Amino acid sequence: MFNIGVSRDGIKLGDSMGLNSLDKAEGVNWEYLADSNKELRPDQVDQYDALVLFGSRVTKATLQGVERLAVIARLGVGYDTVDVDACTESGVILTITPDGVRRGVASSAVTFILSLSHNLIALHNLTRSGGWGQQRDSSGFGIDGRTLGLIGLGNIGQEIVKLIKPHGMKIIAHDPYVSKDVADDMDVSLTDLGTLMSTSDFVCVCCALTPETLGVVDESKFKLMKKDSYFINVARGPIVDQKALTDILTRGAIRGAGLDVFEKEPIDADDPLLKLDNVIVTPHSVCLTDTCARAIGSSALRSTLAVRDGDEPQYIVNKEVLSSAITQAKLRSFRDQN
């Protein structure tokens, strides 16, 4: 029997992600993990062949002495909650679901752009409070002909380009891993980060959190932004110096921000960022529509069932693990059982 464990923080989304389809999968037994602790322990995972995880952390200690586990399917594209080196050392394949979140996260970024552009929150509050005649004091900031700067032009960034193009924006991007030919095909101009920050009307962070991107948008970068510009982050909070961002928003040095992610999550209820009227904040879940949930669930299950069949799954983070004798022995064992 191929045993799959699902982290308990996914219980509310389990049905919408289609996890119940595993009930019909041949040779599969699945269940939610017994505990909901943030960092998983070896005794929680050593009975499973596969894990499907939301926010649960997997550390070197988690995998200590764990021999059976063959794959961790991380829901979403971020994997900063998982010790990749420890997975590779233990012969555990780590997968993500870029195909599942691509449209959802990209449409979230566009939602922030349009909501900020049209001053949606202020107008909503104005109407509710009876301030109908004051609407002209809360006029918006049209995006046609404005410049959108994308920090990251990968999976999510390219989908944002596709969705925002009909709105007539000029798009520039900073991504050292994307070729000029790829950018040219999308009519996107590649540039350095400083130029992007100083010339964009909307700056959107949509890159992965890596050692290279940790804190890359710092105080010096924020000082380059135009006074009438907006900042959006749909990637990971630690990419941004949150204190510096709070400072420029408090001073009105930029128009506003749309944030789905924060340096510390959940963000403290008394954080000064939450007291600002020029910021739209959401709890790292604005992309989670029913269609997005189905897509990420389907992607994660394809990965786990591929391993059950002894095959290599898609979207592997630690591809070097495939050359591991431990990993190959696990895959052969699954093939022999089929």
Coordinates of C-alpha atoms in Angstrom, one line a residue:
M1 CA 0.0 0.0 0.0
F2 CA 1.3 3.5 -1.0
N3 CA 0.6 5.7 2.0
I4 CA 0.1 9.5 1.6
G5 CA 0.0 12.0 4.5
V6 CA -1.5 15.4 4.1
S7 CA -0.7 18.3 6.4
R8 CA -3.6 19.3 8.6
D9 CA -3.5 22.9 7.6
G10 CA -5.1 21.8 4.4
I11 CA -8.3 20.2 5.8
K12 CA -10.6 23.1 4.9
L13 CA -9.4 23.0 1.3
G14 CA -9.2 19.2 1.0
D15 CA -12.5 18.8 -0.9
S16 CA -12.0 21.7 -3.2
M17 CA -8.5 20.4 -4.0
G18 CA -9.9 17.0 -5.0
L19 CA -8.1 15.0 -2.4
N20 CA -11.0 12.7 -2.2
S21 CA -10.1 11.4 -5.7
L22 CA -7.4 9.5 -3.9
D23 CA -10.2 7.2 -2.5
K24 CA -10.4 5.7 -5.9
A25 CA -6.7 5.5 -6.6
E26 CA -5.5 1.9 -6.8
G27 CA -3.1 0.8 -4.0
V28 CA -3.3 4.1 -2.2
N29 CA -4.2 4.9 1.4
W30 CA -4.3 8.6 2.4
E31 CA -5.0 10.6 5.6
Y32 CA -4.4 13.9 7.3
L33 CA -1.4 14.0 9.7
A34 CA -2.5 13.5 13.3
D35 CA -1.0 16.7 14.6
S36 CA -1.0 20.3 13.3
N37 CA 2.4 21.4 14.6
K38 CA 4.4 23.9 12.5
E39 CA 7.6 21.8 12.2
L40 CA 7.0 18.1 11.4
R41 CA 8.6 15.4 13.5
P42 CA 10.1 12.1 12.3
D43 CA 7.5 10.1 14.0
Q44 CA 4.8 12.0 12.1
V45 CA 6.2 11.2 8.6
D46 CA 8.1 7.9 8.8
Q47 CA 5.0 5.8 8.0
Y48 CA 4.3 7.6 4.7
D49 CA 5.7 7.2 1.2
A50 CA 4.5 10.7 0.2
L51 CA 3.6 13.9 1.9
V52 CA 1.3 16.6 0.5
L53 CA 2.1 19.8 2.4
F54 CA 0.8 23.4 2.8
G55 CA 2.8 25.4 5.3
S56 CA 4.2 22.7 7.5
R57 CA 8.0 22.9 7.8
V58 CA 10.3 20.0 6.9
T59 CA 13.8 20.3 8.4
K60 CA 16.9 18.1 8.7
A61 CA 15.5 17.0 12.0
T62 CA 12.2 16.0 10.4
L63 CA 13.9 13.5 8.1
Q64 CA 16.3 12.1 10.7
G65 CA 16.0 8.3 10.6
V66 CA 13.1 8.5 8.1
E67 CA 13.7 5.9 5.4
R68 CA 10.4 5.2 3.7
L69 CA 9.4 8.7 2.5
A70 CA 10.0 9.1 -1.2
V71 CA 8.3 12.4 -2.2
I72 CA 7.1 15.7 -0.7
A73 CA 4.6 17.5 -2.9
R74 CA 4.6 21.1 -1.8
L75 CA 1.4 23.0 -2.7
G76 CA 2.4 26.2 -4.4
V77 CA 5.7 27.4 -5.9
G78 CA 7.5 28.5 -2.7
Y79 CA 9.6 25.9 -0.9
D80 CA 11.3 28.0 1.7
T81 CA 9.6 25.9 4.4
V82 CA 11.4 22.8 3.2
D83 CA 15.1 22.0 3.7
V84 CA 16.0 21.0 0.2
D85 CA 19.5 19.7 1.0
A86 CA 18.1 17.5 3.7
C87 CA 15.5 16.1 1.2
T88 CA 18.3 15.3 -1.3
E89 CA 20.5 13.7 1.3
S90 CA 17.6 11.5 2.4
G91 CA 16.6 10.5 -1.2
V92 CA 13.3 12.4 -1.0
I93 CA 12.0 14.1 -4.1
L94 CA 10.6 17.6 -3.6
T95 CA 8.0 18.9 -6.0
I96 CA 6.0 22.1 -6.3
T97 CA 2.9 23.0 -8.3
P98 CA 3.7 25.9 -10.7
D99 CA 1.1 24.8 -13.1
G100 CA -1.5 25.1 -10.4
V101 CA -0.8 28.5 -9.1
R102 CA 0.3 30.3 -12.3
R103 CA -3.1 31.8 -13.2
G104 CA -4.3 32.3 -9.6
V105 CA -1.2 34.3 -8.4
A106 CA -1.0 36.3 -11.6
S107 CA -4.6 37.3 -11.5
S108 CA -4.0 38.3 -7.8
A109 CA -1.3 40.7 -8.9
V110 CA -3.6 42.1 -11.6
T111 CA -6.4 42.4 -8.9
F112 CA -4.0 44.5 -6.8
I113 CA -3.0 46.7 -9.8
L114 CA -6.6 47.4 -10.7
S115 CA -7.8 47.9 -7.2
L116 CA -5.0 50.4 -6.4
S117 CA -5.4 52.1 -9.7
H118 CA -9.1 52.7 -9.2
N119 CA -8.7 53.6 -5.5
L120 CA -11.2 50.8 -4.8
I121 CA -10.9 50.5 -1.0
A122 CA -11.2 54.3 -0.4
L123 CA -14.3 54.6 -2.7
H124 CA -15.8 51.5 -1.0
N125 CA -15.4 53.1 2.5
L126 CA -16.5 56.5 1.2
T127 CA -19.8 55.0 -0.1
R128 CA -20.5 53.0 3.0
S129 CA -19.9 56.1 5.2
G130 CA -22.3 58.3 3.2
G131 CA -19.5 60.4 1.6
W132 CA -21.0 60.1 -1.9
G133 CA -20.2 63.7 -2.9
Q134 CA -16.6 63.4 -2.0
Q135 CA -15.8 60.8 -4.7
R136 CA -13.8 63.3 -6.8
D137 CA -11.3 63.7 -4.0
S138 CA -10.5 60.0 -4.4
S139 CA -10.0 59.8 -8.1
G140 CA -7.9 56.9 -9.5
F141 CA -4.7 56.5 -11.4
G142 CA -5.2 55.1 -14.9
I143 CA -2.9 52.3 -16.0
D144 CA -3.1 52.7 -19.8
G145 CA 0.3 53.8 -20.9
R146 CA 1.8 53.4 -17.4
T147 CA 4.8 51.2 -16.7
L148 CA 4.6 47.9 -14.8
G149 CA 7.9 46.7 -13.4
L150 CA 8.1 42.9 -12.7
I151 CA 10.7 41.7 -10.3
G152 CA 10.8 38.2 -11.7
L153 CA 9.8 37.0 -15.2
G154 CA 9.3 33.3 -14.6
N155 CA 6.2 31.3 -14.3
I156 CA 4.1 33.9 -12.5
G157 CA 5.6 37.0 -14.2
Q158 CA 4.9 35.7 -17.7
E159 CA 1.3 35.0 -16.8
I160 CA 1.0 38.5 -15.4
V161 CA 2.2 39.8 -18.7
K162 CA -0.4 37.8 -20.6
L163 CA -3.2 39.1 -18.3
I164 CA -2.2 42.8 -18.1
K165 CA -1.4 43.3 -21.8
P166 CA -4.9 44.2 -22.9
H167 CA -4.8 47.1 -20.4
G168 CA -2.1 48.9 -22.5
M169 CA 0.7 48.9 -19.9
K170 CA 4.4 49.1 -20.9
I171 CA 6.1 46.2 -19.1
I172 CA 9.7 46.0 -17.9
A173 CA 11.3 43.3 -15.8
H174 CA 14.3 42.4 -13.8
D175 CA 15.3 38.7 -14.0
P176 CA 18.9 37.5 -14.4
Y177 CA 17.7 34.0 -15.4
V178 CA 15.5 35.0 -18.3
S179 CA 17.0 35.5 -21.8
K180 CA 16.4 38.6 -23.9
D181 CA 14.9 36.5 -26.6
V182 CA 12.2 35.2 -24.2
A183 CA 11.5 38.7 -22.9
D184 CA 11.4 40.1 -26.5
D185 CA 8.8 37.5 -27.5
M186 CA 6.5 38.9 -24.8
D187 CA 7.3 42.5 -25.7
V188 CA 9.0 43.0 -22.3
S189 CA 12.2 45.0 -21.7
L190 CA 14.7 43.6 -19.4
T191 CA 16.5 46.0 -17.1
D192 CA 18.5 46.3 -13.9
L193 CA 16.6 46.5 -10.5
G194 CA 17.5 50.1 -9.9
T195 CA 16.2 51.3 -13.2
L196 CA 13.0 49.2 -12.7
M197 CA 12.4 50.8 -9.3
S198 CA 12.9 54.3 -10.5
T199 CA 10.9 54.2 -13.7
S200 CA 7.9 52.0 -12.9
D201 CA 4.5 53.3 -12.0
F202 CA 3.7 49.8 -10.5
V203 CA 6.4 47.6 -9.1
C204 CA 5.3 43.9 -8.6
V205 CA 7.4 41.3 -6.8
C206 CA 6.7 37.9 -8.3
C207 CA 10.1 36.1 -8.0
A208 CA 11.1 33.1 -5.8
L209 CA 12.6 33.6 -2.3
T210 CA 16.2 32.5 -2.6
P211 CA 19.5 33.5 -0.9
E212 CA 19.9 35.9 -3.8
T213 CA 16.5 37.6 -3.4
L214 CA 16.3 37.7 0.4
G215 CA 15.9 41.3 1.3
V216 CA 16.8 42.5 -2.2
V217 CA 14.1 45.2 -2.2
D218 CA 15.6 47.3 0.6
E219 CA 15.5 50.9 1.8
S220 CA 17.9 52.0 -1.0
K221 CA 15.6 50.5 -3.6
F222 CA 12.5 52.1 -2.2
K223 CA 14.1 55.5 -2.2
L224 CA 14.3 55.2 -6.0
M225 CA 10.5 54.9 -6.5
K226 CA 8.4 57.7 -7.9
K227 CA 6.1 59.5 -5.5
D228 CA 3.0 58.5 -7.5
S229 CA 3.9 54.8 -7.8
Y230 CA 2.6 51.7 -6.2
F231 CA 4.3 48.6 -4.8
I232 CA 2.8 45.0 -4.9
N233 CA 4.1 41.8 -3.5
V234 CA 2.5 38.4 -4.3
A235 CA 5.7 36.4 -3.8
R236 CA 7.3 36.1 -0.4
G237 CA 7.6 38.7 2.4
P238 CA 11.3 38.3 3.2
I239 CA 12.2 39.5 -0.3
V240 CA 11.2 43.0 0.9
D241 CA 12.5 45.1 3.8
Q242 CA 9.1 45.5 5.4
K243 CA 10.2 48.3 7.8
A244 CA 11.5 50.3 4.9
L245 CA 8.3 49.8 3.0
T246 CA 6.2 50.8 6.0
D247 CA 8.3 54.0 6.3
I248 CA 7.8 55.2 2.7
L249 CA 4.1 54.4 2.9
T250 CA 3.8 56.3 6.2
R251 CA 5.6 59.3 4.7
G252 CA 3.5 59.2 1.5
A253 CA 6.7 58.8 -0.5
I254 CA 4.7 56.4 -2.8
R255 CA 1.0 56.3 -3.4
G256 CA 0.2 52.9 -1.9
A257 CA 0.8 49.1 -1.8
G258 CA -1.0 45.8 -2.3
L259 CA 0.5 43.0 -0.1
D260 CA -0.4 39.3 0.2
V261 CA 2.8 38.3 2.0
F262 CA 4.8 39.6 4.9
E263 CA 8.1 39.2 6.6
K264 CA 6.5 37.4 9.5
E265 CA 3.3 35.4 9.0
P266 CA 0.8 35.8 10.4
I267 CA 1.6 39.5 10.6
D268 CA 1.2 40.9 14.2
A269 CA -2.2 42.6 14.7
D270 CA -0.5 45.7 16.0
D271 CA 1.9 46.0 13.1
P272 CA 2.0 49.6 11.9
L273 CA 1.5 48.5 8.3
L274 CA -2.0 47.4 9.1
K275 CA -2.9 50.9 10.3
L276 CA -2.2 52.6 6.9
D277 CA -5.0 53.7 4.7
N278 CA -3.0 53.5 1.5
V279 CA -2.3 49.7 1.7
I280 CA -4.5 46.7 0.7
V281 CA -3.5 43.6 2.8
T282 CA -4.6 40.0 2.4
P283 CA -3.5 36.9 4.4
H284 CA -1.3 35.1 1.9
S285 CA -4.3 33.5 0.3
V286 CA -5.7 36.0 -2.3
C287 CA -5.0 33.6 -5.1
L288 CA -7.0 30.7 -3.5
T289 CA -10.1 30.5 -5.6
D290 CA -11.9 27.2 -6.2
T291 CA -10.2 26.8 -9.6
C292 CA -6.8 27.5 -8.1
A293 CA -7.4 25.0 -5.3
R294 CA -8.4 22.3 -7.8
A295 CA -5.3 23.1 -10.0
I296 CA -2.8 22.9 -7.2
G297 CA -4.4 19.8 -5.7
S298 CA -4.4 18.1 -9.1
S299 CA -0.7 19.0 -9.7
A300 CA 0.4 17.7 -6.3
L301 CA -1.5 14.4 -6.7
R302 CA 0.0 13.8 -10.2
S303 CA 3.4 14.1 -8.6
T304 CA 2.6 11.6 -5.8
L305 CA 0.9 9.1 -8.0
A306 CA 3.8 9.3 -10.5
V307 CA 6.1 8.2 -7.7
R308 CA 3.7 5.5 -6.7
D309 CA 4.1 4.1 -10.2
G310 CA 7.9 4.3 -9.9
D311 CA 8.1 7.3 -12.4
E312 CA 9.8 10.6 -12.1
P313 CA 7.2 13.4 -11.4
Q314 CA 7.1 16.8 -12.9
Y315 CA 8.3 20.1 -11.3
I316 CA 11.1 18.6 -9.2
V317 CA 13.0 21.2 -7.1
N318 CA 16.0 19.1 -6.2
K319 CA 16.6 17.4 -9.6
E320 CA 20.0 16.1 -8.4
V321 CA 18.1 13.7 -6.1
L322 CA 17.3 11.6 -9.2
S323 CA 21.0 10.5 -9.3
S324 CA 20.8 9.2 -5.8
A325 CA 21.0 5.5 -5.3
I326 CA 18.5 5.8 -2.4
T327 CA 15.9 7.5 -4.6
Q328 CA 16.3 5.1 -7.5
A329 CA 15.9 2.1 -5.1
K330 CA 12.6 3.6 -3.9
L331 CA 11.4 4.1 -7.4
R332 CA 12.4 0.6 -8.4
S333 CA 10.6 -0.8 -5.4
F334 CA 7.4 1.0 -6.4
R335 CA 7.6 -0.2 -10.0
D336 CA 8.1 -3.8 -8.8
Q337 CA 4.9 -3.5 -6.7
N338 CA 2.8 -2.5 -9.7

